[in-house]
Short mmCIF file of C-alpha atoms in Angstrom, two decimals:
data_model
loop_
_atom_site.label_atom_id
_atom_site.label_comp_id
_atom_site.label_asym_id
_atom_site.label_seq_id
_atom_site.Cartn_x
_atom_site.Cartn_y
_atom_site.Cartn_z
CA MET A 683 -0.42 0.21 -0.13
CA GLN A 684 1.09 3.56 -1.04
CA SER A 685 2.39 5.52 1.89
CA PRO A 686 1.06 8.63 2.46
CA ASN A 687 4.26 10.10 2.93
CA ASN A 688 5.18 8.83 -0.13
CA SER A 689 2.79 10.40 -2.43
CA LEU A 690 2.96 13.78 -0.72
CA ALA A 691 6.73 13.27 -1.77
CA GLY A 692 5.94 13.15 -4.88
CA TRP A 693 4.18 15.66 -5.63
CA LEU A 694 6.26 18.23 -3.72
CA GLY A 695 9.13 17.03 -5.93
CA LEU A 696 7.11 17.55 -9.09
CA ALA A 697 5.90 20.98 -8.03
CA SER A 698 9.72 21.91 -7.16
CA SER A 699 11.09 20.65 -10.19
CA GLY A 700 8.17 22.63 -12.23
CA LEU A 701 8.33 25.56 -10.34
CA LEU A 702 12.23 25.65 -11.29
CA ALA A 703 11.42 25.32 -14.76
CA TRP A 704 9.27 28.05 -15.21
CA GLY A 705 10.62 30.34 -13.24
CA ASN A 706 14.09 29.67 -15.24
CA TRP A 707 12.27 30.42 -18.32
CA HIS A 708 10.17 32.98 -17.34
CA TYR A 709 12.72 35.01 -15.67
CA ALA A 710 15.46 34.68 -18.18
CA GLN A 711 12.84 36.16 -21.11
CA THR A 712 11.56 39.08 -18.72
CA LEU A 713 15.17 40.61 -17.26
CA PRO A 714 16.74 42.61 -20.17
CA ASN A 715 20.46 42.01 -21.25
CA TYR A 716 20.06 38.49 -19.34
CA ASP A 717 22.17 35.57 -20.89
CA ALA A 718 21.32 32.18 -19.75
CA VAL A 719 24.37 31.19 -21.70
CA ARG A 720 26.70 33.40 -19.98
CA HIS A 721 25.17 34.29 -16.65
CA THR A 722 23.94 31.66 -14.05
CA ILE A 723 20.88 31.19 -12.22
CA SER A 724 21.50 33.04 -9.29
CA GLU A 725 22.26 35.91 -11.26
CA LEU A 726 18.66 36.39 -12.06
CA ALA A 727 18.27 37.55 -8.33
CA ALA A 728 21.26 39.31 -7.77
CA PHE A 729 21.72 41.41 -4.38
CA GLY A 730 19.97 45.13 -5.69
CA THR A 731 18.75 43.99 -8.81
CA PRO A 732 14.51 44.86 -9.52
CA LEU A 733 13.33 41.72 -9.09
CA ALA A 734 15.68 40.51 -6.22
CA ASP A 735 13.24 39.95 -3.56
CA GLU A 736 10.37 38.57 -5.89
CA ILE A 737 12.74 35.52 -7.53
CA ASN A 738 14.54 34.53 -4.49
CA TYR A 739 11.50 34.34 -1.97
CA GLY A 740 9.13 33.55 -4.34
CA LEU A 741 11.22 30.83 -6.75
CA PHE A 742 14.14 29.46 -5.20
CA LEU A 743 13.17 29.67 -1.58
CA PRO A 744 9.77 27.52 -2.14
CA VAL A 745 11.98 25.35 -4.92
CA GLY A 746 14.59 24.24 -2.01
CA LEU A 747 11.71 24.02 0.73
CA MET A 748 9.77 21.99 -1.54
CA GLN A 749 12.70 19.72 -2.38
CA TRP A 750 14.18 19.44 1.36
CA LEU A 751 10.21 18.52 2.17
CA ALA A 752 10.25 15.88 -0.71
CA LEU A 753 13.35 14.19 0.12
CA ALA A 754 12.37 14.21 4.54
CA CYS A 755 8.89 12.39 3.68
CA GLN A 756 10.48 9.97 1.74
CA TYR A 757 13.28 9.39 4.32
CA ARG A 758 11.39 8.57 6.98
CA THR A 759 9.83 5.28 4.96
CA LEU A 760 12.79 3.84 4.56
CA LYS A 761 14.34 2.87 7.39
CA GLN A 762 15.32 -0.77 6.12
CA ASN A 763 17.48 1.02 3.08
CA PRO A 764 20.41 2.55 4.30
CA THR A 765 21.97 3.19 1.42
CA LEU A 766 19.25 5.07 -0.09
CA ARG A 767 18.82 7.13 2.95
CA ARG A 768 22.24 8.19 2.75
CA GLY A 769 21.74 9.06 -0.51
CA LEU A 770 18.76 11.12 0.30
CA LEU A 771 20.73 12.69 2.87
CA ALA A 772 23.17 14.13 0.25
CA PHE A 773 20.61 14.89 -2.17
CA SER A 774 19.27 17.23 0.22
CA TRP A 775 21.92 19.90 -0.09
CA VAL A 776 20.64 20.46 -3.27
CA GLY A 777 17.14 22.07 -1.83
CA THR A 778 18.93 23.24 1.41
CA ALA A 779 21.61 25.25 -0.95
CA TYR A 780 18.46 27.06 -2.78
CA VAL A 781 16.93 27.79 0.73
CA PHE A 782 20.36 29.71 1.71
CA CYS A 783 21.49 31.14 -1.83
CA ALA A 784 17.85 32.79 -1.43
CA LEU A 785 18.84 34.62 1.61
CA PHE A 786 22.07 35.42 0.81
CA PRO A 787 21.94 36.22 -2.78
CA CYS A 788 24.64 36.80 -5.14
CA ASP A 789 26.65 39.97 -6.17
CA PRO A 790 26.07 41.02 -9.60
CA GLY A 791 28.22 39.27 -11.88
CA SER A 792 27.95 36.23 -9.17
CA PRO A 793 31.75 36.27 -8.98
CA LEU A 794 34.31 33.67 -7.18
CA ILE A 795 35.35 36.20 -4.88
CA GLY A 796 33.24 39.09 -3.76
CA SER A 797 31.12 40.59 -0.53
CA TRP A 798 30.56 37.79 2.91
CA ARG A 799 26.96 37.62 1.21
CA GLN A 800 28.72 36.10 -2.37
CA GLN A 801 31.05 33.90 0.02
CA ILE A 802 28.56 31.78 1.87
CA HIS A 803 26.36 32.28 -1.43
CA ASN A 804 29.43 30.61 -3.37
CA LEU A 805 29.45 27.76 -0.53
CA PHE A 806 25.72 26.62 -0.50
CA GLY A 807 26.47 26.73 -4.21
CA ALA A 808 29.45 24.22 -3.74
CA LEU A 809 27.27 21.90 -1.35
CA GLU A 810 24.52 21.56 -3.82
CA TYR A 811 26.96 20.20 -6.61
CA LEU A 812 28.78 18.10 -3.86
CA GLY A 813 25.76 16.35 -1.67
CA GLY A 814 23.85 16.06 -5.27
CA GLY A 815 26.44 14.86 -7.55
CA TYR A 816 27.29 12.25 -4.30
CA GLY A 817 23.42 11.29 -3.72
CA LEU A 818 23.38 10.41 -7.55
CA VAL A 819 26.65 8.05 -7.29
CA LEU A 820 24.88 6.66 -4.11
CA PHE A 821 21.83 6.13 -5.67
CA GLY A 822 23.48 4.11 -8.49
CA ARG A 823 24.86 1.76 -5.69
CA ILE A 824 21.64 0.29 -4.66
CA PRO A 825 21.81 -3.02 -5.65
CA GLY A 826 19.16 -4.15 -8.44
CA SER A 827 19.04 -0.53 -9.27
CA ARG A 828 17.80 -0.50 -12.83
CA VAL A 829 19.46 2.98 -13.73
CA ALA A 830 22.87 2.11 -11.85
CA ILE A 831 25.04 3.19 -14.43
CA PRO A 832 23.05 6.37 -15.57
CA LEU A 833 22.86 7.50 -12.13
CA LYS A 834 26.73 7.28 -11.17
CA ILE A 835 27.36 8.88 -14.65
CA SER A 836 25.45 11.66 -13.47
CA GLY A 837 26.79 12.03 -10.46
CA VAL A 838 30.18 12.74 -11.89
CA LEU A 839 28.95 14.67 -13.96
CA VAL A 840 27.55 17.06 -11.34
CA LEU A 841 30.55 16.78 -9.49
CA THR A 842 32.72 18.11 -12.79
CA VAL A 843 30.19 20.97 -13.56
CA LEU A 844 31.65 22.04 -9.94
CA VAL A 845 35.10 22.28 -11.16
CA LEU A 846 34.27 23.61 -14.59
CA LEU A 847 32.45 26.48 -12.93
CA ALA A 848 35.64 27.39 -11.81
CA VAL A 849 37.95 27.67 -14.75
CA PRO A 850 38.28 31.03 -16.23
CA PHE A 851 38.63 30.66 -19.86
CA LEU A 852 34.86 28.76 -19.18
CA ALA A 853 33.38 31.74 -17.50
CA ASP A 854 31.54 33.16 -20.48
CA TYR A 855 29.67 29.68 -20.73
CA ARG A 856 29.07 29.70 -16.94
CA GLY A 857 25.11 29.59 -17.36
CA LEU A 858 25.13 26.47 -19.96
CA ILE A 859 27.33 24.52 -17.44
CA GLN A 860 25.36 25.58 -14.31
CA ARG A 861 21.96 24.70 -16.45
CA VAL A 862 23.31 21.37 -17.13
CA ALA A 863 24.00 20.23 -14.18
CA GLU A 864 20.71 21.52 -12.58
CA SER A 865 19.00 19.60 -15.64
CA VAL A 866 20.72 16.53 -14.67
CA LEU A 867 19.46 17.00 -10.62
CA PHE A 868 16.42 18.30 -11.18
CA GLY A 869 15.94 15.55 -14.00
CA TRP A 870 16.05 12.72 -11.84
CA LEU A 871 13.69 14.29 -8.91
CA THR A 872 11.17 14.62 -11.32
CA LEU A 873 11.40 11.09 -12.27
CA ALA A 874 11.81 9.82 -8.96
CA SER A 875 8.88 11.68 -7.89
CA ALA A 876 6.87 10.73 -10.73
CA GLU A 877 7.63 6.61 -10.41
CA GLN A 878 6.52 7.00 -6.44
CA LEU A 879 2.78 8.58 -8.03
CA ALA A 880 2.77 6.09 -10.11
CA ARG A 881 4.05 3.37 -7.88
CA PRO A 882 0.24 1.85 -6.35
CA TYR A 883 -0.89 1.77 -10.66
CA ILE A 884 2.06 -0.30 -11.51
CA ASP A 885 2.12 -2.39 -8.49
CA ARG A 886 -1.43 -3.28 -9.63
CA ILE A 887 -0.57 -4.66 -13.05
CA GLU A 888 2.30 -6.40 -11.71
CA ILE A 889 0.05 -8.43 -9.29
CA ALA A 890 -2.43 -8.80 -12.04
CA ARG A 891 -0.14 -10.38 -14.01
#
């Protein structure tokens, strides 16, 4: 029988991914002189910009909270699966990073070295990719997983993106590089959330066979 926590986790995960996808597209079109290839997602709401509060508290903060709550709901149902639990704890840094990056928005241009606020922002941004990438690798180590190899490859890709974002000659492509990592992280979140919601129907089909 499907646990209410599993269903809630599925809906929260889909809502988090959907809101981020919409906001990323909408505000990138709305803000003048914003280039999604060059500018990072955080620069949509850099400190002092006109829509900073609207994007930080209306987009990034709820995205992070919903992602974190989705994993928390799922975590409670997995006492017999320590590897998956460790993966969820690591992956929860994605949502945690969105919350703290909303509370500590980046400086204009989101430099590697900047104000104290920028340093906090960078720290949690790094933790997002470290935790998210490591979480995907752990998910790929779960015995019997049908997507073990894609998960491990995705995890390594996310960890590699963390390095690429700091390479000076790739600065004009930071937005594109970051969006690859975000697409991987939230893509897996979307798939896992959809699977949770579809699980009762899948179980019925398997029983009927």
